[in-house]
Each structure stands twice: as C-alpha cells, then as structure tokens.
C-alpha cells in the first residue's frame, strides 16, 4: 500500500518512521504539513494524489473531520489518530459518512502485545466484574488542562474497556483528590474515573499526568473466578511503551484487518463528554449515545 501521512509532528513522525522499513507491504510515498518539511503543505492535496492509496492522519484534532471526510470521498482507507474528531457530534457525522468501513481509529492499545495477551486470557477468569486501570504520565505540556486528562489520557481506557469487555459504558463519575503538589497550578491531577458498563461492571481509572517517575500503564481485570493483569512495563514515555503497538497497528491496517471503527471513535467521544461533565459538576453523568442500530453500516 502506498501511504501518505498527514502531520509531521510527534505522532506523524512516528508513523512515518515505522512505515519506512518496519511494516511489510507499506511504502511511505508522501507527507503533508503546513509548517514542517513535507511533500505537501495541504493535507487535501496529499489525499487527492493518485500516488496515495491510503492515508494516516496525525495532524491536530481539529483537522481530523475534514481530512477523514476527504478520504471517504476519495474512497481511500484512512487510519486516523485519536480523537476521531473534535467532539461526539462530529464523530457521529463520520460514522454516518463511513458507509464502506474505510475508517480505522488509532486506538493502538488494541494491538499492544500486553493487551492482546490480556484479552486472550479473559475466558480463564470467569465473567469479569471489575477492571482497575492506572494511566500515569511523567509530565504533560503546559497547555494540558483538567478536561484533557479525560479526553486525551483516559480516552484510551475508554476504548480498552469497551474492547476488553465488549460492553458500552453507560455512566461516568470523576472524582478528584487534592491535586498533587507536582501538578501545574490549576490542574486537577490526579483524577479517579469510574465507568459503569451496560452489563453492570465497574471500571476504575486512576489518571495521573504529573506522576514524574515514568510512563506507567496498568490494568487488572477481576473475574468471578480469578484475575489477570497487564505486565508492568514502566517506560520513559508513551512512544517507547507503545512502540510495538504502533507498529502492529500499522501492519494490521495495511493488511486490511479490522481495527477500531468510526463507531468506536464516536463511542469514546460520547463517554469522554460525560466524563468532562462529571469532572465539572462532581456528579455521575449518563453517556448520551445514539442507538447503533439506527445507523446504516455502523
Ligand atoms: C497521548 O496523547 C496519548 O495518546 C498517549 O497514548 C497517552 O498515554 C497519553 O496520556 C496522551 O497524552
């Protein structure tokens, strides 16, 4: 597959590097970025190029909807970094537009060897009742605000929960202890997020983005007859921790294997919206989602 990557920032550069030699069947033929060195300044030109068969979108979130729609209009498979779009309403427009299943969302943990192993063991612990997660980053950039701890950080646990349990999340509650003295002024960090699934399971997520000591992702699934845990692998940052996941995600996409769909991107956005509302109100919030059956092709 001849691939074009839109966005030459951290994630775009990571995808471009992996596509150059690490992913059999993939050939990086073009890049686009308005300010950094790239083949095109405009992502729409890259999408229109007859040289490009498939597109990876790793530009700022506000551009995702436009670029994804252009890929759909051009009939080209697209791997869009999370978030799929700026909010749930925009994500839903993409679900409706993706009648041919051309959209994959970059929820790379589904390809992480640790998570893949965890999912493979789910049958060994009986019906799952509780999941405990922790998502700790050493630090975040100065523009990172309290809501982004939900929309940028916990969004991965939203997707992992839906993927591992095969259930939609119906309610979210966010609680915050006193902020860490290491958290930037005004940042409500850490946060404790609780999801309730449609099947009545509970998921706890400790999100702590000023954890200092490293990038640390944990997940324990408690079933009726046992528990299983993600191997602990404290790393320097998420690129290092999930290097294999990013590579395997690209490989699966190039092979045409199913990954996270536009619906998964929409569901994650809807859960995050409830999470941000709970963060702001201190109350549990119901997730508002359209009925999947009402959407053709979702
Ligand atoms: C970042 O945007 C990511 O996507 C990483 O996977 C996540 O672990 C990190 O917390 C986010 O800031």
PDB file of C-alpha atoms and ligand atoms in Angstrom:
ATOM      1  CA  UNK A   1       0.000   0.000   0.000  1.00  0.00           C
ATOM      2  CA  UNK A   2       1.343   3.450  -0.954  1.00  0.00           C
ATOM      3  CA  UNK A   3       0.742   5.586   2.096  1.00  0.00           C
ATOM      4  CA  UNK A   4       0.620   9.308   2.792  1.00  0.00           C
ATOM      5  CA  UNK A   5       0.974  10.677   6.332  1.00  0.00           C
ATOM      6  CA  UNK A   6      -0.697  13.980   7.218  1.00  0.00           C
ATOM      7  CA  UNK A   7       1.023  15.777  10.097  1.00  0.00           C
ATOM      8  CA  UNK A   8       4.758  15.754  10.730  1.00  0.00           C
ATOM      9  CA  UNK A   9       4.652  16.322  14.496  1.00  0.00           C
ATOM     10  CA  UNK A  10       5.443  13.670  17.090  1.00  0.00           C
ATOM     11  CA  UNK A  11       2.839  11.094  16.017  1.00  0.00           C
ATOM     12  CA  UNK A  12       3.162  11.783  12.294  1.00  0.00           C
ATOM     13  CA  UNK A  13       6.934  11.371  12.518  1.00  0.00           C
ATOM     14  CA  UNK A  14       6.500   8.137  14.489  1.00  0.00           C
ATOM     15  CA  UNK A  15       4.145   6.686  11.850  1.00  0.00           C
ATOM     16  CA  UNK A  16       6.404   7.858   9.016  1.00  0.00           C
ATOM     17  CA  UNK A  17       9.432   6.232  10.669  1.00  0.00           C
ATOM     18  CA  UNK A  18       7.616   2.933  11.218  1.00  0.00           C
ATOM     19  CA  UNK A  19       6.254   2.944   7.675  1.00  0.00           C
ATOM     20  CA  UNK A  20       9.797   3.239   6.355  1.00  0.00           C
ATOM     21  CA  UNK A  21      11.045  -0.304   6.730  1.00  0.00           C
ATOM     22  CA  UNK A  22       9.171  -1.732   9.741  1.00  0.00           C
ATOM     23  CA  UNK A  23       5.849  -2.540   8.079  1.00  0.00           C
ATOM     24  CA  UNK A  24       5.985  -5.087   5.249  1.00  0.00           C
ATOM     25  CA  UNK A  25       3.624  -4.166   2.422  1.00  0.00           C
ATOM     26  CA  UNK A  26       3.739  -0.436   3.227  1.00  0.00           C
ATOM     27  CA  UNK A  27       5.511   2.257   1.269  1.00  0.00           C
ATOM     28  CA  UNK A  28       5.626   5.821   2.548  1.00  0.00           C
ATOM     29  CA  UNK A  29       5.166   7.962  -0.574  1.00  0.00           C
ATOM     30  CA  UNK A  30       4.125  11.386   0.746  1.00  0.00           C
ATOM     31  CA  UNK A  31       3.791  13.565   3.814  1.00  0.00           C
ATOM     32  CA  UNK A  32       1.863  16.774   4.429  1.00  0.00           C
ATOM     33  CA  UNK A  33       2.339  19.510   6.992  1.00  0.00           C
ATOM     34  CA  UNK A  34       1.666  23.248   6.765  1.00  0.00           C
ATOM     35  CA  UNK A  35       4.837  24.280   8.608  1.00  0.00           C
ATOM     36  CA  UNK A  36       7.300  21.393   8.855  1.00  0.00           C
ATOM     37  CA  UNK A  37       9.242  19.957   5.896  1.00  0.00           C
ATOM     38  CA  UNK A  38       6.857  17.700   3.901  1.00  0.00           C
ATOM     39  CA  UNK A  39       5.845  16.743   0.362  1.00  0.00           C
ATOM     40  CA  UNK A  40       2.681  18.862   0.547  1.00  0.00           C
ATOM     41  CA  UNK A  41       1.637  21.805   2.707  1.00  0.00           C
ATOM     42  CA  UNK A  42      -2.034  20.894   2.365  1.00  0.00           C
ATOM     43  CA  UNK A  43      -3.316  17.509   3.540  1.00  0.00           C
ATOM     44  CA  UNK A  44      -6.149  17.666   0.996  1.00  0.00           C
ATOM     45  CA  UNK A  45      -3.602  17.647  -1.839  1.00  0.00           C
ATOM     46  CA  UNK A  46      -2.000  14.530  -0.367  1.00  0.00           C
ATOM     47  CA  UNK A  47      -5.391  12.812  -0.160  1.00  0.00           C
ATOM     48  CA  UNK A  48      -6.151  13.713  -3.793  1.00  0.00           C
ATOM     49  CA  UNK A  49      -2.812  12.420  -5.081  1.00  0.00           C
ATOM     50  CA  UNK A  50      -3.165   9.374  -7.388  1.00  0.00           C
ATOM     51  CA  UNK A  51       0.132   8.129  -5.898  1.00  0.00           C
ATOM     52  CA  UNK A  52      -1.505   7.661  -2.475  1.00  0.00           C
ATOM     53  CA  UNK A  53      -3.618   4.546  -1.776  1.00  0.00           C
ATOM     54  CA  UNK A  54      -4.134   5.005   1.973  1.00  0.00           C
ATOM     55  CA  UNK A  55      -3.839   7.888   4.421  1.00  0.00           C
ATOM     56  CA  UNK A  56      -2.651   8.200   8.016  1.00  0.00           C
ATOM     57  CA  UNK A  57      -3.970  11.318   9.768  1.00  0.00           C
ATOM     58  CA  UNK A  58      -1.762  12.582  12.589  1.00  0.00           C
ATOM     59  CA  UNK A  59      -2.473  16.301  12.361  1.00  0.00           C
ATOM     60  CA  UNK A  60      -4.183  18.385  15.090  1.00  0.00           C
ATOM     61  CA  UNK A  61      -7.579  17.042  16.194  1.00  0.00           C
ATOM     62  CA  UNK A  62      -9.493  19.998  14.743  1.00  0.00           C
ATOM     63  CA  UNK A  63      -8.469  18.900  11.215  1.00  0.00           C
ATOM     64  CA  UNK A  64      -9.461  15.228  11.550  1.00  0.00           C
ATOM     65  CA  UNK A  65     -13.057  15.526  10.374  1.00  0.00           C
ATOM     66  CA  UNK A  66     -12.190  17.404   7.177  1.00  0.00           C
ATOM     67  CA  UNK A  67      -9.362  15.058   6.240  1.00  0.00           C
ATOM     68  CA  UNK A  68     -11.301  11.901   7.116  1.00  0.00           C
ATOM     69  CA  UNK A  69     -14.267  13.051   5.020  1.00  0.00           C
ATOM     70  CA  UNK A  70     -11.944  13.813   2.099  1.00  0.00           C
ATOM     71  CA  UNK A  71     -10.519  10.280   2.349  1.00  0.00           C
ATOM     72  CA  UNK A  72     -14.032   8.826   2.337  1.00  0.00           C
ATOM     73  CA  UNK A  73     -14.957  10.907  -0.702  1.00  0.00           C
ATOM     74  CA  UNK A  74     -11.793   9.683  -2.446  1.00  0.00           C
ATOM     75  CA  UNK A  75     -12.613   6.071  -1.437  1.00  0.00           C
ATOM     76  CA  UNK A  76      -9.257   5.675   0.382  1.00  0.00           C
ATOM     77  CA  UNK A  77      -8.718   3.741   3.620  1.00  0.00           C
ATOM     78  CA  UNK A  78      -7.769   6.061   6.455  1.00  0.00           C
ATOM     79  CA  UNK A  79      -6.084   5.455   9.800  1.00  0.00           C
ATOM     80  CA  UNK A  80      -6.985   8.494  11.893  1.00  0.00           C
ATOM     81  CA  UNK A  81      -5.176   9.167  15.155  1.00  0.00           C
ATOM     82  CA  UNK A  82      -7.434   9.607  18.156  1.00  0.00           C
ATOM     83  CA  UNK A  83      -9.617  11.547  18.650  1.00  0.00           C
ATOM     84  CA  UNK A  84     -11.583  10.715  15.512  1.00  0.00           C
ATOM     85  CA  UNK A  85     -12.996  14.252  15.532  1.00  0.00           C
ATOM     86  CA  UNK A  86     -13.335  17.241  17.794  1.00  0.00           C
ATOM     87  CA  UNK A  87     -16.443  16.004  19.645  1.00  0.00           C
ATOM     88  CA  UNK A  88     -19.148  13.329  19.651  1.00  0.00           C
ATOM     89  CA  UNK A  89     -21.390  15.163  17.139  1.00  0.00           C
ATOM     90  CA  UNK A  90     -18.557  15.459  14.602  1.00  0.00           C
ATOM     91  CA  UNK A  91     -17.563  11.832  15.213  1.00  0.00           C
ATOM     92  CA  UNK A  92     -21.141  10.760  14.560  1.00  0.00           C
ATOM     93  CA  UNK A  93     -21.098  12.584  11.212  1.00  0.00           C
ATOM     94  CA  UNK A  94     -18.090  10.426  10.280  1.00  0.00           C
ATOM     95  CA  UNK A  95     -19.830   7.251  11.435  1.00  0.00           C
ATOM     96  CA  UNK A  96     -22.703   8.139   9.109  1.00  0.00           C
ATOM     97  CA  UNK A  97     -20.360   9.000   6.226  1.00  0.00           C
ATOM     98  CA  UNK A  98     -18.282   5.819   6.535  1.00  0.00           C
ATOM     99  CA  UNK A  99     -20.709   3.546   4.732  1.00  0.00           C
ATOM    100  CA  UNK A 100     -17.874   1.384   3.330  1.00  0.00           C
ATOM    101  CA  UNK A 101     -15.945   0.847   6.585  1.00  0.00           C
ATOM    102  CA  UNK A 102     -12.868   2.736   5.389  1.00  0.00           C
ATOM    103  CA  UNK A 103     -12.125   4.401   8.734  1.00  0.00           C
ATOM    104  CA  UNK A 104      -9.806   2.961  11.388  1.00  0.00           C
ATOM    105  CA  UNK A 105      -9.184   4.950  14.570  1.00  0.00           C
ATOM    106  CA  UNK A 106      -5.713   4.869  16.112  1.00  0.00           C
ATOM    107  CA  UNK A 107      -6.574   3.209  19.405  1.00  0.00           C
ATOM    108  CA  UNK A 108      -3.261   1.402  19.261  1.00  0.00           C
ATOM    109  CA  UNK A 109      -3.580  -0.408  22.588  1.00  0.00           C
ATOM    110  CA  UNK A 110      -5.763  -2.971  20.799  1.00  0.00           C
ATOM    111  CA  UNK A 111      -2.506  -4.034  19.072  1.00  0.00           C
ATOM    112  CA  UNK A 112      -0.215  -3.852  22.114  1.00  0.00           C
ATOM    113  CA  UNK A 113       1.166  -7.346  22.838  1.00  0.00           C
ATOM    114  CA  UNK A 114       0.382  -6.924  26.564  1.00  0.00           C
ATOM    115  CA  UNK A 115      -3.259  -6.006  25.983  1.00  0.00           C
ATOM    116  CA  UNK A 116      -3.639  -8.647  23.265  1.00  0.00           C
ATOM    117  CA  UNK A 117      -2.383 -11.217  25.813  1.00  0.00           C
ATOM    118  CA  UNK A 118      -4.789  -9.900  28.428  1.00  0.00           C
ATOM    119  CA  UNK A 119      -7.755 -10.210  26.086  1.00  0.00           C
ATOM    120  CA  UNK A 120      -6.710 -13.736  25.131  1.00  0.00           C
ATOM    121  CA  UNK A 121      -6.880 -14.769  28.826  1.00  0.00           C
ATOM    122  CA  UNK A 122     -10.310 -13.293  29.546  1.00  0.00           C
ATOM    123  CA  UNK A 123     -12.050 -16.673  29.424  1.00  0.00           C
ATOM    124  CA  UNK A 124      -9.799 -18.013  32.216  1.00  0.00           C
ATOM    125  CA  UNK A 125     -11.210 -15.728  34.942  1.00  0.00           C
ATOM    126  CA  UNK A 126     -14.941 -16.213  34.572  1.00  0.00           C
ATOM    127  CA  UNK A 127     -17.320 -13.349  33.878  1.00  0.00           C
ATOM    128  CA  UNK A 128     -15.496 -10.032  34.531  1.00  0.00           C
ATOM    129  CA  UNK A 129     -16.950  -7.806  37.261  1.00  0.00           C
ATOM    130  CA  UNK A 130     -14.353  -5.088  37.909  1.00  0.00           C
ATOM    131  CA  UNK A 131     -11.421  -3.621  35.987  1.00  0.00           C
ATOM    132  CA  UNK A 132      -8.760  -1.483  37.712  1.00  0.00           C
ATOM    133  CA  UNK A 133      -6.647   0.744  35.485  1.00  0.00           C
ATOM    134  CA  UNK A 134      -3.908   3.287  36.036  1.00  0.00           C
ATOM    135  CA  UNK A 135      -2.621   5.702  33.395  1.00  0.00           C
ATOM    136  CA  UNK A 136       0.380   7.674  34.622  1.00  0.00           C
ATOM    137  CA  UNK A 137       2.431  10.093  32.561  1.00  0.00           C
ATOM    138  CA  UNK A 138       5.696  11.578  33.816  1.00  0.00           C
ATOM    139  CA  UNK A 139       4.510  15.073  32.817  1.00  0.00           C
ATOM    140  CA  UNK A 140       2.403  16.909  30.262  1.00  0.00           C
ATOM    141  CA  UNK A 141       2.863  20.089  28.246  1.00  0.00           C
ATOM    142  CA  UNK A 142       1.822  23.444  29.663  1.00  0.00           C
ATOM    143  CA  UNK A 143      -1.404  23.665  27.601  1.00  0.00           C
ATOM    144  CA  UNK A 144      -2.759  20.434  29.083  1.00  0.00           C
ATOM    145  CA  UNK A 145      -5.870  21.214  31.138  1.00  0.00           C
ATOM    146  CA  UNK A 146      -8.006  19.175  33.550  1.00  0.00           C
ATOM    147  CA  UNK A 147     -10.553  18.154  30.868  1.00  0.00           C
ATOM    148  CA  UNK A 148      -7.736  16.821  28.665  1.00  0.00           C
ATOM    149  CA  UNK A 149      -6.955  14.277  31.381  1.00  0.00           C
ATOM    150  CA  UNK A 150     -10.266  12.752  30.270  1.00  0.00           C
ATOM    151  CA  UNK A 151     -10.257  13.493  26.526  1.00  0.00           C
ATOM    152  CA  UNK A 152      -6.566  12.875  25.792  1.00  0.00           C
ATOM    153  CA  UNK A 153      -5.499  10.436  28.512  1.00  0.00           C
ATOM    154  CA  UNK A 154      -8.460   8.423  29.882  1.00  0.00           C
ATOM    155  CA  UNK A 155      -9.853   8.098  26.335  1.00  0.00           C
ATOM    156  CA  UNK A 156      -7.503   5.123  25.929  1.00  0.00           C
ATOM    157  CA  UNK A 157      -9.041   3.373  28.957  1.00  0.00           C
ATOM    158  CA  UNK A 158     -12.483   4.104  27.498  1.00  0.00           C
ATOM    159  CA  UNK A 159     -11.537   2.229  24.359  1.00  0.00           C
ATOM    160  CA  UNK A 160      -9.764  -0.572  26.211  1.00  0.00           C
ATOM    161  CA  UNK A 161     -12.805  -1.078  28.464  1.00  0.00           C
ATOM    162  CA  UNK A 162     -15.203  -1.336  25.513  1.00  0.00           C
ATOM    163  CA  UNK A 163     -12.807  -3.658  23.643  1.00  0.00           C
ATOM    164  CA  UNK A 164     -11.967  -5.949  26.564  1.00  0.00           C
ATOM    165  CA  UNK A 165     -15.476  -6.234  27.987  1.00  0.00           C
ATOM    166  CA  UNK A 166     -17.431  -5.929  24.729  1.00  0.00           C
ATOM    167  CA  UNK A 167     -19.849  -3.574  26.500  1.00  0.00           C
ATOM    168  CA  UNK A 168     -20.814   0.045  26.118  1.00  0.00           C
ATOM    169  CA  UNK A 169     -20.110   2.409  29.015  1.00  0.00           C
ATOM    170  CA  UNK A 170     -23.347   3.934  30.263  1.00  0.00           C
ATOM    171  CA  UNK A 171     -22.309   6.149  33.198  1.00  0.00           C
ATOM    172  CA  UNK A 172     -19.164   8.038  34.226  1.00  0.00           C
ATOM    173  CA  UNK A 173     -18.130   9.585  37.505  1.00  0.00           C
ATOM    174  CA  UNK A 174     -14.974  11.609  38.036  1.00  0.00           C
ATOM    175  CA  UNK A 175     -13.602  12.353  41.494  1.00  0.00           C
ATOM    176  CA  UNK A 176     -10.533  14.400  42.275  1.00  0.00           C
ATOM    177  CA  UNK A 177      -8.424  14.254  45.409  1.00  0.00           C
ATOM    178  CA  UNK A 178      -6.335  17.262  46.443  1.00  0.00           C
ATOM    179  CA  UNK A 179      -4.051  17.944  43.497  1.00  0.00           C
ATOM    180  CA  UNK A 180      -0.500  16.630  43.601  1.00  0.00           C
ATOM    181  CA  UNK A 181       1.977  19.345  44.604  1.00  0.00           C
ATOM    182  CA  UNK A 182       3.789  18.464  41.358  1.00  0.00           C
ATOM    183  CA  UNK A 183       0.719  19.274  39.227  1.00  0.00           C
ATOM    184  CA  UNK A 184       0.791  22.610  37.423  1.00  0.00           C
ATOM    185  CA  UNK A 185      -1.220  25.418  39.058  1.00  0.00           C
ATOM    186  CA  UNK A 186      -4.930  24.825  38.403  1.00  0.00           C
ATOM    187  CA  UNK A 187      -4.566  21.268  37.017  1.00  0.00           C
ATOM    188  CA  UNK A 188      -6.839  18.782  38.790  1.00  0.00           C
ATOM    189  CA  UNK A 189      -4.351  15.962  38.776  1.00  0.00           C
ATOM    190  CA  UNK A 190      -4.674  13.074  39.618  1.00  0.00           C
ATOM    191  CA  UNK A 191      -8.265  12.073  38.851  1.00  0.00           C
ATOM    192  CA  UNK A 192     -10.200   8.942  39.687  1.00  0.00           C
ATOM    193  CA  UNK A 193     -12.654   7.999  36.965  1.00  0.00           C
ATOM    194  CA  UNK A 194     -15.306   5.300  37.352  1.00  0.00           C
ATOM    195  CA  UNK A 195     -17.154   3.799  34.392  1.00  0.00           C
ATOM    196  CA  UNK A 196     -20.245   1.657  34.677  1.00  0.00           C
ATOM    197  CA  UNK A 197     -20.974  -0.654  31.758  1.00  0.00           C
ATOM    198  CA  UNK A 198     -24.346  -1.651  30.369  1.00  0.00           C
ATOM    199  CA  UNK A 199     -23.750  -5.074  31.992  1.00  0.00           C
ATOM    200  CA  UNK A 200     -23.247  -3.522  35.432  1.00  0.00           C
ATOM    201  CA  UNK A 201     -19.448  -3.912  35.620  1.00  0.00           C
ATOM    202  CA  UNK A 202     -17.342  -1.185  37.216  1.00  0.00           C
ATOM    203  CA  UNK A 203     -14.036   0.136  35.893  1.00  0.00           C
ATOM    204  CA  UNK A 204     -11.743   2.375  37.931  1.00  0.00           C
ATOM    205  CA  UNK A 205      -9.141   4.533  36.200  1.00  0.00           C
ATOM    206  CA  UNK A 206      -6.513   6.448  38.113  1.00  0.00           C
ATOM    207  CA  UNK A 207      -5.223   9.091  35.708  1.00  0.00           C
ATOM    208  CA  UNK A 208      -2.147  10.936  36.916  1.00  0.00           C
ATOM    209  CA  UNK A 209      -0.317  13.036  34.348  1.00  0.00           C
ATOM    210  CA  UNK A 210       2.293  14.597  36.673  1.00  0.00           C
ATOM    211  CA  UNK A 211       3.491  11.254  38.045  1.00  0.00           C
ATOM    212  CA  UNK A 212       7.129  12.179  37.492  1.00  0.00           C
ATOM    213  CA  UNK A 213       8.735   8.761  37.774  1.00  0.00           C
ATOM    214  CA  UNK A 214       7.791   7.416  34.344  1.00  0.00           C
ATOM    215  CA  UNK A 215       5.062   6.357  31.948  1.00  0.00           C
ATOM    216  CA  UNK A 216       3.164   3.574  33.675  1.00  0.00           C
ATOM    217  CA  UNK A 217       0.067   1.818  32.350  1.00  0.00           C
ATOM    218  CA  UNK A 218      -1.698  -0.780  34.464  1.00  0.00           C
ATOM    219  CA  UNK A 219      -4.770  -2.888  34.032  1.00  0.00           C
ATOM    220  CA  UNK A 220      -6.175  -5.691  36.162  1.00  0.00           C
ATOM    221  CA  UNK A 221      -9.365  -7.496  35.221  1.00  0.00           C
ATOM    222  CA  UNK A 222     -11.191  -9.157  38.108  1.00  0.00           C
ATOM    223  CA  UNK A 223     -13.442 -12.020  37.104  1.00  0.00           C
ATOM    224  CA  UNK A 224     -15.753 -14.227  39.130  1.00  0.00           C
ATOM    225  CA  UNK A 225     -13.076 -16.951  39.387  1.00  0.00           C
ATOM    226  CA  UNK A 226      -9.743 -15.136  39.112  1.00  0.00           C
ATOM    227  CA  UNK A 227      -7.852 -12.062  37.969  1.00  0.00           C
ATOM    228  CA  UNK A 228      -5.463 -11.232  35.148  1.00  0.00           C
ATOM    229  CA  UNK A 229      -3.070  -8.322  34.856  1.00  0.00           C
ATOM    230  CA  UNK A 230      -1.249  -6.411  32.157  1.00  0.00           C
ATOM    231  CA  UNK A 231       2.510  -6.912  32.592  1.00  0.00           C
ATOM    232  CA  UNK A 232       4.007  -3.799  34.223  1.00  0.00           C
ATOM    233  CA  UNK A 233       6.473  -2.044  31.913  1.00  0.00           C
ATOM    234  CA  UNK A 234       7.367   1.416  33.232  1.00  0.00           C
ATOM    235  CA  UNK A 235       8.818   3.389  30.328  1.00  0.00           C
ATOM    236  CA  UNK A 236      10.079   6.886  29.647  1.00  0.00           C
ATOM    237  CA  UNK A 237       7.120   7.940  27.544  1.00  0.00           C
ATOM    238  CA  UNK A 238       4.177   6.589  25.578  1.00  0.00           C
ATOM    239  CA  UNK A 239       6.084   6.323  22.306  1.00  0.00           C
ATOM    240  CA  UNK A 240       8.544   3.938  23.964  1.00  0.00           C
ATOM    241  CA  UNK A 241       5.864   1.975  25.879  1.00  0.00           C
ATOM    242  CA  UNK A 242       3.659   1.514  22.818  1.00  0.00           C
ATOM    243  CA  UNK A 243       6.279   1.253  20.041  1.00  0.00           C
ATOM    244  CA  UNK A 244       5.250  -2.345  19.213  1.00  0.00           C
ATOM    245  CA  UNK A 245       1.568  -1.365  19.350  1.00  0.00           C
ATOM    246  CA  UNK A 246       2.027   1.456  16.837  1.00  0.00           C
ATOM    247  CA  UNK A 247       3.952  -0.848  14.506  1.00  0.00           C
ATOM    248  CA  UNK A 248       1.455  -3.703  14.777  1.00  0.00           C
ATOM    249  CA  UNK A 249      -1.449  -1.282  14.335  1.00  0.00           C
ATOM    250  CA  UNK A 250       0.025  -0.042  11.041  1.00  0.00           C
ATOM    251  CA  UNK A 251       0.732  -3.608   9.976  1.00  0.00           C
ATOM    252  CA  UNK A 252      -2.841  -4.709  10.697  1.00  0.00           C
ATOM    253  CA  UNK A 253      -4.238  -1.675   8.865  1.00  0.00           C
ATOM    254  CA  UNK A 254      -2.062  -2.311   5.792  1.00  0.00           C
ATOM    255  CA  UNK A 255      -3.236  -5.927   5.756  1.00  0.00           C
ATOM    256  CA  UNK A 256      -6.844  -4.720   5.884  1.00  0.00           C
ATOM    257  CA  UNK A 257      -7.531  -6.348   9.270  1.00  0.00           C
ATOM    258  CA  UNK A 258     -10.353  -4.831  11.300  1.00  0.00           C
ATOM    259  CA  UNK A 259      -9.377  -2.279  13.971  1.00  0.00           C
ATOM    260  CA  UNK A 260     -11.226   0.373  15.957  1.00  0.00           C
ATOM    261  CA  UNK A 261     -14.012   1.701  13.756  1.00  0.00           C
ATOM    262  CA  UNK A 262     -15.607   5.133  13.374  1.00  0.00           C
ATOM    263  CA  UNK A 263     -18.280   3.877  15.773  1.00  0.00           C
ATOM    264  CA  UNK A 264     -15.568   3.169  18.364  1.00  0.00           C
ATOM    265  CA  UNK A 265     -14.270   6.711  17.866  1.00  0.00           C
ATOM    266  CA  UNK A 266     -17.780   8.088  18.364  1.00  0.00           C
ATOM    267  CA  UNK A 267     -18.440   5.968  21.455  1.00  0.00           C
ATOM    268  CA  UNK A 268     -15.143   7.117  23.006  1.00  0.00           C
ATOM    269  CA  UNK A 269     -16.046  10.754  22.351  1.00  0.00           C
ATOM    270  CA  UNK A 270     -19.507  10.306  23.893  1.00  0.00           C
ATOM    271  CA  UNK A 271     -18.032   8.717  27.039  1.00  0.00           C
ATOM    272  CA  UNK A 272     -15.401  11.466  27.310  1.00  0.00           C
ATOM    273  CA  UNK A 273     -18.107  14.135  27.034  1.00  0.00           C
ATOM    274  CA  UNK A 274     -19.882  12.539  30.006  1.00  0.00           C
ATOM    275  CA  UNK A 275     -16.553  12.386  31.846  1.00  0.00           C
ATOM    276  CA  UNK A 276     -15.839  16.078  31.327  1.00  0.00           C
ATOM    277  CA  UNK A 277     -19.349  16.931  32.506  1.00  0.00           C
ATOM    278  CA  UNK A 278     -18.815  14.831  35.632  1.00  0.00           C
ATOM    279  CA  UNK A 279     -15.450  16.486  36.251  1.00  0.00           C
ATOM    280  CA  UNK A 280     -17.182  19.876  36.085  1.00  0.00           C
ATOM    281  CA  UNK A 281     -20.278  19.002  38.115  1.00  0.00           C
ATOM    282  CA  UNK A 282     -18.948  16.400  40.545  1.00  0.00           C
ATOM    283  CA  UNK A 283     -21.971  14.215  39.701  1.00  0.00           C
ATOM    284  CA  UNK A 284     -22.225  10.857  37.903  1.00  0.00           C
ATOM    285  CA  UNK A 285     -23.256  11.509  34.276  1.00  0.00           C
ATOM    286  CA  UNK A 286     -25.137   9.223  31.871  1.00  0.00           C
ATOM    287  CA  UNK A 287     -23.448   8.701  28.499  1.00  0.00           C
ATOM    288  CA  UNK A 288     -25.591  10.035  25.655  1.00  0.00           C
ATOM    289  CA  UNK A 289     -25.234   7.902  22.540  1.00  0.00           C
ATOM    290  CA  UNK A 290     -27.465   7.284  19.555  1.00  0.00           C
ATOM    291  CA  UNK A 291     -28.808   3.785  19.037  1.00  0.00           C
ATOM    292  CA  UNK A 292     -26.261   1.959  16.910  1.00  0.00           C
ATOM    293  CA  UNK A 293     -28.971   0.069  15.051  1.00  0.00           C
ATOM    294  CA  UNK A 294     -30.263   3.391  13.697  1.00  0.00           C
ATOM    295  CA  UNK A 295     -27.065   3.944  11.724  1.00  0.00           C
ATOM    296  CA  UNK A 296     -26.585   2.264   8.380  1.00  0.00           C
ATOM    297  CA  UNK A 297     -23.277   0.426   8.268  1.00  0.00           C
ATOM    298  CA  UNK A 298     -22.101   1.181  11.843  1.00  0.00           C
TER     299      UNK A 298
HETATM  300  C1  LIG B   1      -1.254  10.905  24.455  1.00  0.00           C
HETATM  301  O1  LIG B   1      -1.950  11.814  23.662  1.00  0.00           O
HETATM  302  C2  LIG B   1      -1.502   9.556  24.009  1.00  0.00           C
HETATM  303  O2  LIG B   1      -2.244   9.291  23.116  1.00  0.00           O
HETATM  304  C3  LIG B   1      -0.859   8.513  24.816  1.00  0.00           C
HETATM  305  O3  LIG B   1      -1.107   7.258  24.333  1.00  0.00           O
HETATM  306  C4  LIG B   1      -1.401   8.634  26.191  1.00  0.00           C
HETATM  307  O4  LIG B   1      -0.871   7.654  27.007  1.00  0.00           O
HETATM  308  C5  LIG B   1      -1.076   9.959  26.734  1.00  0.00           C
HETATM  309  O5  LIG B   1      -1.562  10.048  28.040  1.00  0.00           O
HETATM  310  C6  LIG B   1      -1.703  11.028  25.876  1.00  0.00           C
HETATM  311  O6  LIG B   1      -1.339  12.288  26.375  1.00  0.00           O
END
